[in-house]
Amino acid sequence: MISQIASLFAGVGFATAIGVTLIAGLMRGFAGFGSAMLMAPIFAILFGSADMVVTVVAIELVVSLQLFPQV
């Protein structure tokens, strides 16, 4: 597990994932939706399908927590 995390930070894939996440955040900020549509295909290429689903759902859950008090 630790070696997988270390390899994630060492590779170019992590920098690419950060960049894609920032662009997806900008898209969500302006449009209000669509960040997962941008992140999912690129994360699937970088990390694989199973890890992509968990990562995108976790990111979307954290971002959506601010909306729960208003609901």
mmCIF file of N, CA and C in Angstrom:
data_model
loop_
_atom_site.group_PDB
_atom_site.id
_atom_site.type_symbol
_atom_site.label_atom_id
_atom_site.label_comp_id
_atom_site.label_asym_id
_atom_site.label_seq_id
_atom_site.Cartn_x
_atom_site.Cartn_y
_atom_site.Cartn_z
ATOM 1 N N MET A 1 0.830 -1.198 0.000
ATOM 2 C CA MET A 1 0.000 0.000 0.000
ATOM 3 C C MET A 1 0.868 1.252 0.000
ATOM 4 N N ILE A 2 1.855 1.299 0.856
ATOM 5 C CA ILE A 2 2.736 2.466 0.931
ATOM 6 C C ILE A 2 3.516 2.624 -0.372
ATOM 7 N N SER A 3 3.939 1.517 -0.952
ATOM 8 C CA SER A 3 4.697 1.606 -2.199
ATOM 9 C C SER A 3 3.815 2.120 -3.340
ATOM 10 N N GLN A 4 2.535 1.770 -3.327
ATOM 11 C CA GLN A 4 1.625 2.278 -4.355
ATOM 12 C C GLN A 4 1.428 3.782 -4.214
ATOM 13 N N ILE A 5 1.310 4.254 -2.984
ATOM 14 C CA ILE A 5 1.160 5.690 -2.751
ATOM 15 C C ILE A 5 2.429 6.428 -3.138
ATOM 16 N N ALA A 6 3.577 5.862 -2.813
ATOM 17 C CA ALA A 6 4.849 6.492 -3.175
ATOM 18 C C ALA A 6 5.028 6.547 -4.684
ATOM 19 N N SER A 7 4.631 5.495 -5.384
ATOM 20 C CA SER A 7 4.758 5.512 -6.844
ATOM 21 C C SER A 7 3.775 6.502 -7.467
ATOM 22 N N LEU A 8 2.634 6.727 -6.818
ATOM 23 C CA LEU A 8 1.667 7.696 -7.314
ATOM 24 C C LEU A 8 2.242 9.110 -7.273
ATOM 25 N N PHE A 9 2.917 9.443 -6.171
ATOM 26 C CA PHE A 9 3.494 10.775 -6.042
ATOM 27 C C PHE A 9 4.734 10.958 -6.903
ATOM 28 N N ALA A 10 5.400 9.888 -7.261
ATOM 29 C CA ALA A 10 6.635 9.984 -8.019
ATOM 30 C C ALA A 10 6.399 10.138 -9.514
ATOM 31 N N GLY A 11 5.287 9.686 -10.006
ATOM 32 C CA GLY A 11 5.059 9.654 -11.443
ATOM 33 C C GLY A 11 4.473 10.930 -12.001
ATOM 34 N N VAL A 12 4.443 10.992 -13.296
ATOM 35 C CA VAL A 12 3.844 12.122 -14.006
ATOM 36 C C VAL A 12 2.328 12.065 -13.899
ATOM 37 N N GLY A 13 1.779 10.882 -13.646
ATOM 38 C CA GLY A 13 0.337 10.718 -13.554
ATOM 39 C C GLY A 13 -0.290 11.544 -12.453
ATOM 40 N N PHE A 14 0.416 11.707 -11.345
ATOM 41 C CA PHE A 14 -0.123 12.495 -10.241
ATOM 42 C C PHE A 14 -0.223 13.965 -10.627
ATOM 43 N N ALA A 15 0.795 14.487 -11.292
ATOM 44 C CA ALA A 15 0.756 15.883 -11.733
ATOM 45 C C ALA A 15 -0.357 16.094 -12.759
ATOM 46 N N THR A 16 -0.532 15.139 -13.635
ATOM 47 C CA THR A 16 -1.607 15.217 -14.618
ATOM 48 C C THR A 16 -2.968 15.179 -13.927
ATOM 49 N N ALA A 17 -3.116 14.319 -12.926
ATOM 50 C CA ALA A 17 -4.375 14.218 -12.194
ATOM 51 C C ALA A 17 -4.690 15.519 -11.454
ATOM 52 N N ILE A 18 -3.687 16.162 -10.883
ATOM 53 C CA ILE A 18 -3.896 17.441 -10.199
ATOM 54 C C ILE A 18 -4.354 18.499 -11.210
ATOM 55 N N GLY A 19 -3.708 18.545 -12.361
ATOM 56 C CA GLY A 19 -4.093 19.508 -13.389
ATOM 57 C C GLY A 19 -5.508 19.290 -13.889
ATOM 58 N N VAL A 20 -5.861 18.035 -14.134
ATOM 59 C CA VAL A 20 -7.218 17.712 -14.601
ATOM 60 C C VAL A 20 -8.241 18.068 -13.530
ATOM 61 N N THR A 21 -7.913 17.819 -12.277
ATOM 62 C CA THR A 21 -8.828 18.137 -11.184
ATOM 63 C C THR A 21 -9.038 19.642 -11.061
ATOM 64 N N LEU A 22 -7.983 20.418 -11.237
ATOM 65 C CA LEU A 22 -8.130 21.873 -11.189
ATOM 66 C C LEU A 22 -9.007 22.387 -12.329
ATOM 67 N N ILE A 23 -8.800 21.867 -13.523
ATOM 68 C CA ILE A 23 -9.621 22.284 -14.665
ATOM 69 C C ILE A 23 -11.073 21.844 -14.467
ATOM 70 N N ALA A 24 -11.269 20.633 -13.931
ATOM 71 C CA ALA A 24 -12.626 20.157 -13.660
ATOM 72 C C ALA A 24 -13.297 21.001 -12.584
ATOM 73 N N GLY A 25 -12.538 21.449 -11.606
ATOM 74 C CA GLY A 25 -13.084 22.332 -10.578
ATOM 75 C C GLY A 25 -13.517 23.673 -11.143
ATOM 76 N N LEU A 26 -12.721 24.200 -12.068
ATOM 77 C CA LEU A 26 -13.116 25.442 -12.733
ATOM 78 C C LEU A 26 -14.399 25.245 -13.537
ATOM 79 N N MET A 27 -14.481 24.111 -14.215
ATOM 80 C CA MET A 27 -15.678 23.829 -14.996
ATOM 81 C C MET A 27 -16.906 23.696 -14.090
ATOM 82 N N ARG A 28 -16.734 23.032 -12.957
ATOM 83 C CA ARG A 28 -17.848 22.898 -12.014
ATOM 84 C C ARG A 28 -18.222 24.251 -11.421
ATOM 85 N N GLY A 29 -17.237 25.092 -11.185
ATOM 86 C CA GLY A 29 -17.511 26.410 -10.633
ATOM 87 C C GLY A 29 -18.308 27.292 -11.577
ATOM 88 N N PHE A 30 -18.011 27.235 -12.856
ATOM 89 C CA PHE A 30 -18.718 28.065 -13.820
ATOM 90 C C PHE A 30 -20.061 27.462 -14.232
ATOM 91 N N ALA A 31 -20.095 26.151 -14.479
ATOM 92 C CA ALA A 31 -21.317 25.521 -14.987
ATOM 93 C C ALA A 31 -22.168 24.895 -13.887
ATOM 94 N N GLY A 32 -21.551 24.508 -12.777
ATOM 95 C CA GLY A 32 -22.292 23.874 -11.693
ATOM 96 C C GLY A 32 -22.347 22.363 -11.788
ATOM 97 N N PHE A 33 -21.808 21.787 -12.830
ATOM 98 C CA PHE A 33 -21.804 20.334 -13.001
ATOM 99 C C PHE A 33 -20.723 19.984 -14.010
ATOM 100 N N GLY A 34 -20.497 18.703 -14.215
ATOM 101 C CA GLY A 34 -19.640 18.245 -15.293
ATOM 102 C C GLY A 34 -18.214 17.916 -14.914
ATOM 103 N N SER A 35 -17.844 18.109 -13.660
ATOM 104 C CA SER A 35 -16.458 17.828 -13.304
ATOM 105 C C SER A 35 -16.145 16.335 -13.418
ATOM 106 N N ALA A 36 -17.076 15.488 -13.058
ATOM 107 C CA ALA A 36 -16.842 14.045 -13.162
ATOM 108 C C ALA A 36 -16.749 13.599 -14.615
ATOM 109 N N MET A 37 -17.488 14.262 -15.505
ATOM 110 C CA MET A 37 -17.412 13.912 -16.925
ATOM 111 C C MET A 37 -16.036 14.209 -17.494
ATOM 112 N N LEU A 38 -15.362 15.209 -16.952
ATOM 113 C CA LEU A 38 -14.027 15.537 -17.416
ATOM 114 C C LEU A 38 -12.975 14.652 -16.755
ATOM 115 N N MET A 39 -13.152 14.381 -15.459
ATOM 116 C CA MET A 39 -12.143 13.610 -14.729
ATOM 117 C C MET A 39 -12.176 12.120 -15.051
ATOM 118 N N ALA A 40 -13.356 11.550 -15.243
ATOM 119 C CA ALA A 40 -13.488 10.101 -15.362
ATOM 120 C C ALA A 40 -12.663 9.475 -16.488
ATOM 121 N N PRO A 41 -12.724 9.961 -17.714
ATOM 122 C CA PRO A 41 -11.946 9.279 -18.763
ATOM 123 C C PRO A 41 -10.433 9.402 -18.568
ATOM 124 N N ILE A 42 -9.992 10.552 -18.100
ATOM 125 C CA ILE A 42 -8.552 10.741 -17.914
ATOM 126 C C ILE A 42 -8.052 9.941 -16.723
ATOM 127 N N PHE A 43 -8.832 9.917 -15.638
ATOM 128 C CA PHE A 43 -8.439 9.113 -14.480
ATOM 129 C C PHE A 43 -8.467 7.628 -14.823
ATOM 130 N N ALA A 44 -9.377 7.190 -15.682
ATOM 131 C CA ALA A 44 -9.417 5.781 -16.089
ATOM 132 C C ALA A 44 -8.153 5.404 -16.841
ATOM 133 N N ILE A 45 -7.658 6.308 -17.666
ATOM 134 C CA ILE A 45 -6.409 6.044 -18.384
ATOM 135 C C ILE A 45 -5.231 6.014 -17.412
ATOM 136 N N LEU A 46 -5.212 6.957 -16.464
ATOM 137 C CA LEU A 46 -4.081 7.066 -15.548
ATOM 138 C C LEU A 46 -4.064 5.971 -14.487
ATOM 139 N N PHE A 47 -5.220 5.678 -13.875
ATOM 140 C CA PHE A 47 -5.261 4.826 -12.688
ATOM 141 C C PHE A 47 -6.010 3.515 -12.863
ATOM 142 N N GLY A 48 -6.751 3.349 -13.944
ATOM 143 C CA GLY A 48 -7.557 2.145 -14.129
ATOM 144 C C GLY A 48 -8.998 2.400 -13.733
ATOM 145 N N SER A 49 -9.875 1.537 -14.177
ATOM 146 C CA SER A 49 -11.318 1.759 -14.012
ATOM 147 C C SER A 49 -11.779 1.720 -12.557
ATOM 148 N N ALA A 50 -11.363 0.728 -11.810
ATOM 149 C CA ALA A 50 -11.833 0.583 -10.427
ATOM 150 C C ALA A 50 -11.357 1.736 -9.554
ATOM 151 N N ASP A 51 -10.102 2.112 -9.683
ATOM 152 C CA ASP A 51 -9.577 3.226 -8.891
ATOM 153 C C ASP A 51 -10.199 4.549 -9.333
ATOM 154 N N MET A 52 -10.525 4.669 -10.602
ATOM 155 C CA MET A 52 -11.144 5.889 -11.107
ATOM 156 C C MET A 52 -12.503 6.111 -10.469
ATOM 157 N N VAL A 53 -13.301 5.076 -10.367
ATOM 158 C CA VAL A 53 -14.646 5.217 -9.798
ATOM 159 C C VAL A 53 -14.559 5.684 -8.352
ATOM 160 N N VAL A 54 -13.704 5.065 -7.575
ATOM 161 C CA VAL A 54 -13.561 5.430 -6.162
ATOM 162 C C VAL A 54 -13.049 6.855 -6.027
ATOM 163 N N THR A 55 -12.082 7.227 -6.837
ATOM 164 C CA THR A 55 -11.491 8.559 -6.743
ATOM 165 C C THR A 55 -12.484 9.645 -7.129
ATOM 166 N N VAL A 56 -13.193 9.463 -8.222
ATOM 167 C CA VAL A 56 -14.147 10.481 -8.673
ATOM 168 C C VAL A 56 -15.301 10.609 -7.688
ATOM 169 N N VAL A 57 -15.803 9.503 -7.171
ATOM 170 C CA VAL A 57 -16.900 9.565 -6.195
ATOM 171 C C VAL A 57 -16.427 10.256 -4.920
ATOM 172 N N ALA A 58 -15.220 9.971 -4.468
ATOM 173 C CA ALA A 58 -14.700 10.615 -3.264
ATOM 174 C C ALA A 58 -14.546 12.117 -3.461
ATOM 175 N N ILE A 59 -14.025 12.533 -4.603
ATOM 176 C CA ILE A 59 -13.858 13.958 -4.878
ATOM 177 C C ILE A 59 -15.220 14.645 -4.955
ATOM 178 N N GLU A 60 -16.159 14.038 -5.650
ATOM 179 C CA GLU A 60 -17.487 14.640 -5.779
ATOM 180 C C GLU A 60 -18.213 14.696 -4.436
ATOM 181 N N LEU A 61 -18.017 13.698 -3.590
ATOM 182 C CA LEU A 61 -18.644 13.701 -2.265
ATOM 183 C C LEU A 61 -18.105 14.834 -1.411
ATOM 184 N N VAL A 62 -16.800 15.023 -1.422
ATOM 185 C CA VAL A 62 -16.190 16.091 -0.625
ATOM 186 C C VAL A 62 -16.653 17.453 -1.132
ATOM 187 N N VAL A 63 -16.720 17.630 -2.428
ATOM 188 C CA VAL A 63 -17.131 18.914 -2.993
ATOM 189 C C VAL A 63 -18.614 19.175 -2.718
ATOM 190 N N SER A 64 -19.429 18.139 -2.703
ATOM 191 C CA SER A 64 -20.872 18.311 -2.516
ATOM 192 C C SER A 64 -21.282 18.462 -1.058
ATOM 193 N N LEU A 65 -20.393 18.214 -0.126
ATOM 194 C CA LEU A 65 -20.759 18.340 1.298
ATOM 195 C C LEU A 65 -21.194 19.741 1.662
ATOM 196 N N GLN A 66 -20.682 20.748 0.996
ATOM 197 C CA GLN A 66 -21.074 22.118 1.295
ATOM 198 C C GLN A 66 -22.532 22.406 0.926
ATOM 199 N N LEU A 67 -23.118 21.577 0.080
ATOM 200 C CA LEU A 67 -24.494 21.807 -0.346
ATOM 201 C C LEU A 67 -25.514 21.210 0.614
ATOM 202 N N PHE A 68 -25.122 20.261 1.465
ATOM 203 C CA PHE A 68 -26.069 19.581 2.353
ATOM 204 C C PHE A 68 -26.752 20.522 3.348
ATOM 205 N N PRO A 69 -26.073 21.471 3.982
ATOM 206 C CA PRO A 69 -26.791 22.354 4.919
ATOM 207 C C PRO A 69 -27.882 23.187 4.249
ATOM 208 N N GLN A 70 -27.706 23.540 2.985
ATOM 209 C CA GLN A 70 -28.709 24.350 2.298
ATOM 210 C C GLN A 70 -29.930 23.532 1.913
ATOM 211 N N VAL A 71 -29.751 22.227 1.749
ATOM 212 C CA VAL A 71 -30.859 21.365 1.370
ATOM 213 C C VAL A 71 -31.732 21.125 2.581
#
